[in-house]
Tab-separated table of N, CA and C in Angstrom:
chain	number	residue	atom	x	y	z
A	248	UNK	N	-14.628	-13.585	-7.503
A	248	UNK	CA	-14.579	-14.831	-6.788
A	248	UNK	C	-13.604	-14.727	-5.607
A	249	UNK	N	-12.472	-14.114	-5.496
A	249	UNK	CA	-11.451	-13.811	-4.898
A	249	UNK	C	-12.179	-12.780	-3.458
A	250	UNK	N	-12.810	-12.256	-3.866
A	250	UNK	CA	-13.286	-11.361	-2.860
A	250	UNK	C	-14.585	-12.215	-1.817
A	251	UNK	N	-15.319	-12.738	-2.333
A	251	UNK	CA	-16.091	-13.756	-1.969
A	251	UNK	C	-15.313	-15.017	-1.488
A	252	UNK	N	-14.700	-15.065	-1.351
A	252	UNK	CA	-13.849	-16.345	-1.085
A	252	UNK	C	-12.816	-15.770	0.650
A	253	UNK	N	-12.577	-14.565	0.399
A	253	UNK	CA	-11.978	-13.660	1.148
A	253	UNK	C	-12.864	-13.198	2.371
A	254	UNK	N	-14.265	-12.630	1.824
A	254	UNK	CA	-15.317	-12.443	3.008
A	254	UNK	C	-15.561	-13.731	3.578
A	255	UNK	N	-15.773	-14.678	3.268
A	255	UNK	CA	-16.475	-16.400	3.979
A	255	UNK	C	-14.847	-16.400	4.406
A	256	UNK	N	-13.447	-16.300	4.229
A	256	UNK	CA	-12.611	-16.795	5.165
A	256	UNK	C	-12.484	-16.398	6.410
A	257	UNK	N	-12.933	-14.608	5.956
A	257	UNK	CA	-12.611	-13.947	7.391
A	257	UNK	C	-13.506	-13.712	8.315
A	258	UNK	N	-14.968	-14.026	7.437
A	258	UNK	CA	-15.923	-14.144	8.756
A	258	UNK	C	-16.753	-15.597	9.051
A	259	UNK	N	-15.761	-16.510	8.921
A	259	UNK	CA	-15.617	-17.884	9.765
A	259	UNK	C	-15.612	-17.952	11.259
A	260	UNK	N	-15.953	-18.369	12.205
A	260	UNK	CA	-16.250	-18.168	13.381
A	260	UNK	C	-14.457	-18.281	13.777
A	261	UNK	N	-13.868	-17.545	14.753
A	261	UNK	CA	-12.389	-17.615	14.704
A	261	UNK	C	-11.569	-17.058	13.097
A	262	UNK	N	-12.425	-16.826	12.631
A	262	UNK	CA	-11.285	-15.475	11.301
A	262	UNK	C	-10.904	-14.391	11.765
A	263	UNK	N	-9.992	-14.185	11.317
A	263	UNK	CA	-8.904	-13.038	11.771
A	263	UNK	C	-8.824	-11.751	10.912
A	264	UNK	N	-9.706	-11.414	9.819
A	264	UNK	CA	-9.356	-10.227	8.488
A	264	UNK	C	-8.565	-9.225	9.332
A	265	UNK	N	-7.477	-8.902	8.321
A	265	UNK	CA	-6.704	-7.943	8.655
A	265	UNK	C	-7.270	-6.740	8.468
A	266	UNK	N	-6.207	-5.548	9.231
A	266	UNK	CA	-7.405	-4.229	10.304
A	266	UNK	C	-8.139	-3.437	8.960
A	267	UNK	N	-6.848	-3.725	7.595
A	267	UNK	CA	-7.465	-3.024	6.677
A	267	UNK	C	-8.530	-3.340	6.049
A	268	UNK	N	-8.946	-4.374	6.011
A	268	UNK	CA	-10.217	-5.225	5.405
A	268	UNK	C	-11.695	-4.934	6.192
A	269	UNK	N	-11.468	-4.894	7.288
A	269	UNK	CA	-12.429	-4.246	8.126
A	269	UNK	C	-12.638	-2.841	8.382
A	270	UNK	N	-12.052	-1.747	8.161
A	270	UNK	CA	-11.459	-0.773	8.069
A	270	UNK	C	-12.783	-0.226	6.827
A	271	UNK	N	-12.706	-0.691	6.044
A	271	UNK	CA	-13.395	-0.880	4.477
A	271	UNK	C	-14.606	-0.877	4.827
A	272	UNK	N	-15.175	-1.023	5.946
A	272	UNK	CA	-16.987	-0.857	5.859
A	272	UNK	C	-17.391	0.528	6.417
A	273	UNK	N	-15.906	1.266	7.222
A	273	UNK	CA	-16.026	2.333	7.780
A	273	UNK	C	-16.429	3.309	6.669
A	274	UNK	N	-17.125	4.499	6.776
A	274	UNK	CA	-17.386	5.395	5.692
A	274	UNK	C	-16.571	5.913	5.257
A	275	UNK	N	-15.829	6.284	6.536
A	275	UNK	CA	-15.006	7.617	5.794
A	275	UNK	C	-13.432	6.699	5.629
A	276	UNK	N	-13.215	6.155	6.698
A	276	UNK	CA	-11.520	5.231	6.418
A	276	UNK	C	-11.961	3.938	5.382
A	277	UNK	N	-13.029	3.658	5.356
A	277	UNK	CA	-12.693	2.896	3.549
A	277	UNK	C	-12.986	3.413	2.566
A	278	UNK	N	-13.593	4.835	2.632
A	278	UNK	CA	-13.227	5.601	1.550
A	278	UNK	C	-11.694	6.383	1.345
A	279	UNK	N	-11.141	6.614	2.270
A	279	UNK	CA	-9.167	7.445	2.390
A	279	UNK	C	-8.981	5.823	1.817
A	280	UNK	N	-9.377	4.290	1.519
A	280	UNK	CA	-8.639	3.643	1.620
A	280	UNK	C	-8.580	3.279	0.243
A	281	UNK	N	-9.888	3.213	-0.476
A	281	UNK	CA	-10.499	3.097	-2.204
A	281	UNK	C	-9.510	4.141	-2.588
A	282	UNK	N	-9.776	5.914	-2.356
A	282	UNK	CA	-8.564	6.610	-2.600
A	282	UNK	C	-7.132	6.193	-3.024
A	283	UNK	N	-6.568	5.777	-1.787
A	283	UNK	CA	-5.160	5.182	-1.709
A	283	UNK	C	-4.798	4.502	-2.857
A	284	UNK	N	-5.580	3.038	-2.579
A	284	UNK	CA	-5.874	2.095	-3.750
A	284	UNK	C	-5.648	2.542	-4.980
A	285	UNK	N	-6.798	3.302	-5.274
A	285	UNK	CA	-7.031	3.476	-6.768
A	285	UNK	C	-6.002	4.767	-7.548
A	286	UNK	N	-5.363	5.358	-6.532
A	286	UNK	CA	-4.797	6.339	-6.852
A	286	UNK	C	-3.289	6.433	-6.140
A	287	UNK	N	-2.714	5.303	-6.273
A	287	UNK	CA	-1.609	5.391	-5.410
A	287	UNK	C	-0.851	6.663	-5.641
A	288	UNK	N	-0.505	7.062	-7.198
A	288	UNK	CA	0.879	7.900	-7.309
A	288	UNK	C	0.028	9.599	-7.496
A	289	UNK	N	-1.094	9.456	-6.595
A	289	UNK	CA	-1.128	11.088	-6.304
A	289	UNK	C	-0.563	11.470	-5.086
A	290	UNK	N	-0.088	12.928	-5.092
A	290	UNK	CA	0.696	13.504	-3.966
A	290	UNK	C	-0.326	13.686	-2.781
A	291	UNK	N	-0.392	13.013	-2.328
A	291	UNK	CA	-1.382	12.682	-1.044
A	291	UNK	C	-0.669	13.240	0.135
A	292	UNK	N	-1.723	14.471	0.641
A	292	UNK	CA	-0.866	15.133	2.130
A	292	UNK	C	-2.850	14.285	2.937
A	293	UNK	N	-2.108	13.981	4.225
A	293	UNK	CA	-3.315	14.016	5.125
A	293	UNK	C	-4.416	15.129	4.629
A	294	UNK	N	-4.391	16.121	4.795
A	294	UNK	CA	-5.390	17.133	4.372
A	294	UNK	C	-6.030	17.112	3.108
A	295	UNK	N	-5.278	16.479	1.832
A	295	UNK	CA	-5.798	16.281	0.962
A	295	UNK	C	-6.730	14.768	0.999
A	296	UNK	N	-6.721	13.724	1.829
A	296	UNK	CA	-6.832	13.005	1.886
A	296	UNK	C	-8.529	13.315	2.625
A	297	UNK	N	-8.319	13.791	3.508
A	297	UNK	CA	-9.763	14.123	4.665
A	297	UNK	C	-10.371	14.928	3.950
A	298	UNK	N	-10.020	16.233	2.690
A	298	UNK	CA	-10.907	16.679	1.862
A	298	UNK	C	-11.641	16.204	0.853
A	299	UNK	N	-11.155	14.886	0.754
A	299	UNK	CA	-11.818	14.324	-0.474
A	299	UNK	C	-12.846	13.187	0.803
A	300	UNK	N	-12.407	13.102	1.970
A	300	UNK	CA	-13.036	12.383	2.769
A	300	UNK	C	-14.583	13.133	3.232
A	301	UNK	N	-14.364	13.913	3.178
A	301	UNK	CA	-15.312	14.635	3.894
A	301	UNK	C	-15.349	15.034	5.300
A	302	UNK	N	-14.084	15.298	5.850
A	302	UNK	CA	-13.837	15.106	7.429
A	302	UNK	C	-12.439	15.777	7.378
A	303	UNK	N	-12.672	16.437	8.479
A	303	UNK	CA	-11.400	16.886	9.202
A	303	UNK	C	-9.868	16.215	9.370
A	304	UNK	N	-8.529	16.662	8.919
A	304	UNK	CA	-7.502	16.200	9.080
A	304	UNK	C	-7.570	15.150	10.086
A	305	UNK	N	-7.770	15.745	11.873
A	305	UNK	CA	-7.680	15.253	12.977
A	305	UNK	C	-8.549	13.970	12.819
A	306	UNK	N	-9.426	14.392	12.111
A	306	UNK	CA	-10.900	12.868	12.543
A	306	UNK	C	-9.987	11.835	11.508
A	307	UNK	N	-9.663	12.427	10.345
A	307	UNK	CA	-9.386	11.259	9.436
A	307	UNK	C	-8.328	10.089	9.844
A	308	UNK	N	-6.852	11.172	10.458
A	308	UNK	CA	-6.129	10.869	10.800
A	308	UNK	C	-6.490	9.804	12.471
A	309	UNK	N	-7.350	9.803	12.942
A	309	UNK	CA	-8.196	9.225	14.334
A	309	UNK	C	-8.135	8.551	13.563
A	310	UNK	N	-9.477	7.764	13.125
A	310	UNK	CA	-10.271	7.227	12.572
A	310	UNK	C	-9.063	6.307	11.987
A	311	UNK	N	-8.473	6.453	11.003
A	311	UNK	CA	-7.865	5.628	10.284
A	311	UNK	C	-6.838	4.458	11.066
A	312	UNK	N	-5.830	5.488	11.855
A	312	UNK	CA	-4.881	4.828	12.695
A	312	UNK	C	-5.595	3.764	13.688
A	313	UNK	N	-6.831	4.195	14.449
A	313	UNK	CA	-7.776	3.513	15.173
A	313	UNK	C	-7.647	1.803	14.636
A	314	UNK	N	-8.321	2.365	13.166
A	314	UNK	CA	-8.953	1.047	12.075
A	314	UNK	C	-8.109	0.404	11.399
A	315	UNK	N	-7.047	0.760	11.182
A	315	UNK	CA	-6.165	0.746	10.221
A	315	UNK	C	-4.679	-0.200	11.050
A	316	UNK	N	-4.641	0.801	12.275
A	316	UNK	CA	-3.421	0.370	13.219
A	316	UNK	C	-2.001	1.284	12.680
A	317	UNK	N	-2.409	2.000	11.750
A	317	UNK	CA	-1.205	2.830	11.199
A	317	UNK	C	-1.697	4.202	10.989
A	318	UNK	N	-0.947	5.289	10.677
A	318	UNK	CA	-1.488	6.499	9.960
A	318	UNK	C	-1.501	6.114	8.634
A	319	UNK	N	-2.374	7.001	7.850
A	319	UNK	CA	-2.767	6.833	6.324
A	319	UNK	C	-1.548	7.049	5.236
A	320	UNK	N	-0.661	8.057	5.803
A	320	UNK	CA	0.457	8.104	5.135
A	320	UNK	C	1.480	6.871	4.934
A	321	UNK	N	1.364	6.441	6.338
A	321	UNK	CA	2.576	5.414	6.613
A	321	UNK	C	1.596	4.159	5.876
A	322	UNK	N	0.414	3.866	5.892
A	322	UNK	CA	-0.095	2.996	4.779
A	322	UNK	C	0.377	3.156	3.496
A	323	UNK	N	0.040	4.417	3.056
A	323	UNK	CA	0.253	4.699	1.693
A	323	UNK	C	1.468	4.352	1.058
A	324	UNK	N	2.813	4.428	2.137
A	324	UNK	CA	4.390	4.362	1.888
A	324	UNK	C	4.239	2.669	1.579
A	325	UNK	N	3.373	2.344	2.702
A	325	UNK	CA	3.911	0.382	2.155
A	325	UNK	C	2.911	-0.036	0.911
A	326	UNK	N	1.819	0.671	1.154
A	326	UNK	CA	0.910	0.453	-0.435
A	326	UNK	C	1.357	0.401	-1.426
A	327	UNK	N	2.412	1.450	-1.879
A	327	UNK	CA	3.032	1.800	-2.927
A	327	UNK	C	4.613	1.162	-2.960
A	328	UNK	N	5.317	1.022	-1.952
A	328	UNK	CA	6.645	-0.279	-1.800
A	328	UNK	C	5.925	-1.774	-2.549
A	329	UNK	N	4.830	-2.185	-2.161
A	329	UNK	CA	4.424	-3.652	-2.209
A	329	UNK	C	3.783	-3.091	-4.095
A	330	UNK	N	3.545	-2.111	-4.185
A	330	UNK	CA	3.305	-2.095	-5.923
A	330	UNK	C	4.419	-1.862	-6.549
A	331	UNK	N	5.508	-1.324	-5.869
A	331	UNK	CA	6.993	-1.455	-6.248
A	331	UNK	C	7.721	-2.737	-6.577
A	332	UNK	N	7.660	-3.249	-5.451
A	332	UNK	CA	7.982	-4.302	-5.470
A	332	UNK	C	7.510	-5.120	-6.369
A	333	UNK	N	6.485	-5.617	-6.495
A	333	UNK	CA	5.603	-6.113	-8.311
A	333	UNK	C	6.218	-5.952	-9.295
A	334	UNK	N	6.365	-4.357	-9.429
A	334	UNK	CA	6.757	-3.819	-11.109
A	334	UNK	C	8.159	-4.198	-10.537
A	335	UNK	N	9.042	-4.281	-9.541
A	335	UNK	CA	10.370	-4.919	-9.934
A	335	UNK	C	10.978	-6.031	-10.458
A	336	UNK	N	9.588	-7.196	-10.314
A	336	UNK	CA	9.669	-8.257	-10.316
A	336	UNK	C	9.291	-8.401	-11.478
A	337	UNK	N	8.104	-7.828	-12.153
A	337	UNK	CA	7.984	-8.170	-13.510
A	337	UNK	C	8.029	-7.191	-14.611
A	338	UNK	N	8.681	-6.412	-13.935
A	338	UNK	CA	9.402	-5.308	-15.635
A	338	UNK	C	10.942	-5.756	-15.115
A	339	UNK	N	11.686	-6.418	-15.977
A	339	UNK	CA	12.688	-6.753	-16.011
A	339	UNK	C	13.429	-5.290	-16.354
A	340	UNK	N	13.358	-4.682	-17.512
A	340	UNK	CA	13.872	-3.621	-17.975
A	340	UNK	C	13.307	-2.416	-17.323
A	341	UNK	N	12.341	-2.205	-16.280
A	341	UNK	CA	12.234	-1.155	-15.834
A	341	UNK	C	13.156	-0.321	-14.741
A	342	UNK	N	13.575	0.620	-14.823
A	342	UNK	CA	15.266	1.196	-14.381
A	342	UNK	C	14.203	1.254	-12.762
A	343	UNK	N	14.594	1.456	-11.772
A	343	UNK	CA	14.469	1.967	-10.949
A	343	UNK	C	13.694	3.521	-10.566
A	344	UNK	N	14.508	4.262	-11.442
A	344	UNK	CA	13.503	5.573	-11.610
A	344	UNK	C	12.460	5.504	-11.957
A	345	UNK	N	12.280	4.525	-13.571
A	345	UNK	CA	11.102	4.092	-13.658
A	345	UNK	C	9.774	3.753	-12.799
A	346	UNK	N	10.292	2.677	-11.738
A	346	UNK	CA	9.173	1.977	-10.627
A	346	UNK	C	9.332	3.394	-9.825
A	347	UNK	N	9.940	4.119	-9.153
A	347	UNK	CA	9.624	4.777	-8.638
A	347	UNK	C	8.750	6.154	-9.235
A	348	UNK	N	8.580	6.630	-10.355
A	348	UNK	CA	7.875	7.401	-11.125
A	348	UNK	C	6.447	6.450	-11.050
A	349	UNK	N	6.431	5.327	-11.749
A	349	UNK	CA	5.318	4.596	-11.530
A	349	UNK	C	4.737	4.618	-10.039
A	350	UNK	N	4.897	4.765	-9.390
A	350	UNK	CA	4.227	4.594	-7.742
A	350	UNK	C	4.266	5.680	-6.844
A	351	UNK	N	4.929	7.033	-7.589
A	351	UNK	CA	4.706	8.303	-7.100
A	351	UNK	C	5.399	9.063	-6.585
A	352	UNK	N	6.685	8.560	-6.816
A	352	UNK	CA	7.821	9.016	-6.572
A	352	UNK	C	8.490	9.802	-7.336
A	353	UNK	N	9.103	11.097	-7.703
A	353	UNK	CA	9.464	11.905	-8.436
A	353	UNK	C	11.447	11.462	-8.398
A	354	UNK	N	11.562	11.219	-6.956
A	354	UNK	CA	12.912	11.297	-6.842
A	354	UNK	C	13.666	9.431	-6.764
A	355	UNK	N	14.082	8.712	-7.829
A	355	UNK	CA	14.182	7.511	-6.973
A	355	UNK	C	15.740	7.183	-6.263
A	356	UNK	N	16.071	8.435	-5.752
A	356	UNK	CA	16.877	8.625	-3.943
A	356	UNK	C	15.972	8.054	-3.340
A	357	UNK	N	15.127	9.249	-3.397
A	357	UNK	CA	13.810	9.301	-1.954
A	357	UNK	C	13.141	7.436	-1.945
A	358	UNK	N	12.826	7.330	-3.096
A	358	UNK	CA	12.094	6.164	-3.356
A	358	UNK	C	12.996	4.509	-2.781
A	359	UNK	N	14.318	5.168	-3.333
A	359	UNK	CA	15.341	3.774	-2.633
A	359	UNK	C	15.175	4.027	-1.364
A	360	UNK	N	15.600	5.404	-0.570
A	360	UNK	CA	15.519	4.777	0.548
A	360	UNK	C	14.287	4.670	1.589
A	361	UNK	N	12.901	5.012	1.031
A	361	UNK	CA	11.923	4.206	1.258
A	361	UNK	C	11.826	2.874	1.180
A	362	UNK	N	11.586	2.430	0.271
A	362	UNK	CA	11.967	1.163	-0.339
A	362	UNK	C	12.466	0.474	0.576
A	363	UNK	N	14.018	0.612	0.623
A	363	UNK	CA	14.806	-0.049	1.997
A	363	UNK	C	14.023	0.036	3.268
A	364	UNK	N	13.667	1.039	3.445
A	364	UNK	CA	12.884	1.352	5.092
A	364	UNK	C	11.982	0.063	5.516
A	365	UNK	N	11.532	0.114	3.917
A	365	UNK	CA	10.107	-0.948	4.305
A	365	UNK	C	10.535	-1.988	3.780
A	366	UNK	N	11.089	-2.390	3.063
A	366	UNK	CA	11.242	-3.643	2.390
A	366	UNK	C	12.776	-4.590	2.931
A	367	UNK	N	13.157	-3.717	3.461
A	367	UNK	CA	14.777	-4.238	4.210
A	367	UNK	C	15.699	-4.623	3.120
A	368	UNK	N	15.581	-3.975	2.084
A	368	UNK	CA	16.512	-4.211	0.868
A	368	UNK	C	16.169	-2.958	0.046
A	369	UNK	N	17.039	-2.522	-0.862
A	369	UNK	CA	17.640	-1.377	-1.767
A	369	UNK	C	16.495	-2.290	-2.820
A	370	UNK	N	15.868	-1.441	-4.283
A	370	UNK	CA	15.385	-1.953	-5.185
A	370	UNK	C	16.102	-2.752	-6.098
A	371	UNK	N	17.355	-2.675	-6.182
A	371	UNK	CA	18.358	-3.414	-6.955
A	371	UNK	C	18.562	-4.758	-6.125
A	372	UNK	N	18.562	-4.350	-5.215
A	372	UNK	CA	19.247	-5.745	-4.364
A	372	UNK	C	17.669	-6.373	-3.956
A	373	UNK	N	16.630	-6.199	-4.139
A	373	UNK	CA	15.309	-6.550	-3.920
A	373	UNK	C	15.671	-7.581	-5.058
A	374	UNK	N	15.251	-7.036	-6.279
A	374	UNK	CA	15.218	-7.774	-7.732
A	374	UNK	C	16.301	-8.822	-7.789
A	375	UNK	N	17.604	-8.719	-7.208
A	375	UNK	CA	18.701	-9.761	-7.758
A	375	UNK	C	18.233	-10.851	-6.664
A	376	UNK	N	17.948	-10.238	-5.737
A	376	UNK	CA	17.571	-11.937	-4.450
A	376	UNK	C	16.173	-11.941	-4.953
A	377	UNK	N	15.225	-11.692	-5.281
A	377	UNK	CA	14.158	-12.537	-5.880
A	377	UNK	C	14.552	-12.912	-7.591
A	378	UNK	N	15.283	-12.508	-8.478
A	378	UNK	CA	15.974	-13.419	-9.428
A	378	UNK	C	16.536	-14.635	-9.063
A	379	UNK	N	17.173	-14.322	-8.021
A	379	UNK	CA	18.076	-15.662	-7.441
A	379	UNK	C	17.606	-16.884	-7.027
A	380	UNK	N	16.369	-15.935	-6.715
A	380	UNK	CA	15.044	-17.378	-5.667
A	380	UNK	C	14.417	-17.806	-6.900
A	381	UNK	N	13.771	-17.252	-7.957
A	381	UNK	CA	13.258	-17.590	-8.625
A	381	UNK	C	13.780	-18.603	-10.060
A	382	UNK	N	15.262	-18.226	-9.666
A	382	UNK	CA	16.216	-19.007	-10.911
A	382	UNK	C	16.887	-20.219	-9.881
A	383	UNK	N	16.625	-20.738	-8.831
A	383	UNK	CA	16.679	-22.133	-8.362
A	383	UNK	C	18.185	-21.568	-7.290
A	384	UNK	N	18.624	-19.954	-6.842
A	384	UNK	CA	19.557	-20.076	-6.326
A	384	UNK	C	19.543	-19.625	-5.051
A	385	UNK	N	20.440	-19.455	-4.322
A	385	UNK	CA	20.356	-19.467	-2.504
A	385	UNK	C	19.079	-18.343	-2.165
């Protein structure tokens, strides 16, 4: 229902679907994108990405940024922050290493300071200001 509800918003005369939603009818960049999706915490190099695409590094890497407005990697980094971000919010007890193992991260150094890059907050300090918002405080 959600998805149907989603196509009639964005192709309303004046809808706006974002680049990735449209992106999705392309063959080969909404297939790197189902990939992504469904497989966030594999070690995804561009090349591995265009081999399962059926297309050349260069085309994939075209193609995507074109449709996309980003490279596939730099998607993949906020794909997997915004599924971070989730499991921070609702695994209370999940350590940090944890969410970052969960989303494909081996190291969670590397993963904090991703994290920060994209999210403008450390994973600890993510979780205590959405505790804070969510428990009625500043």
């Amino acid at each position: 229902m959600l998805v149907c509800t989603l196509r009639e918003w964005f192709d309303r005369p004046g809808g706006e679907p974002p680049a990735w939603w449209a992106a999705q009818r392309d063959p080969v960049v909404g297939r790197a994108l189902r990939l992504l999706h469904a497989e966030p915490v594999a070690p995804w190099t561009v090349a591995a990405l265009a081999d399962r695409t059926g297309v050349s590094r260069s085309t994939l890497a075209k193609r995507f940024a074109d449709l996309v407005g980003e490279p596939p990697l730099t998607y993949l980094t906020r794909w997997r922050m915004t599924l971070a971000a989730d499991l921070l919010l609702e695994r209370d007890a999940a350590t940090v290493a944890d969410v970052a193992r969960a989303v494909g991260y081996s190291d969670p150094f590397g993963f904090s300071a991703a994290f920060k890059r994209v999210r403008g907050a450390n994973p600890s300090e993510f979780r205590r200001r959405a505790g804070a918002v969510t428990a009625g405080g500043p």
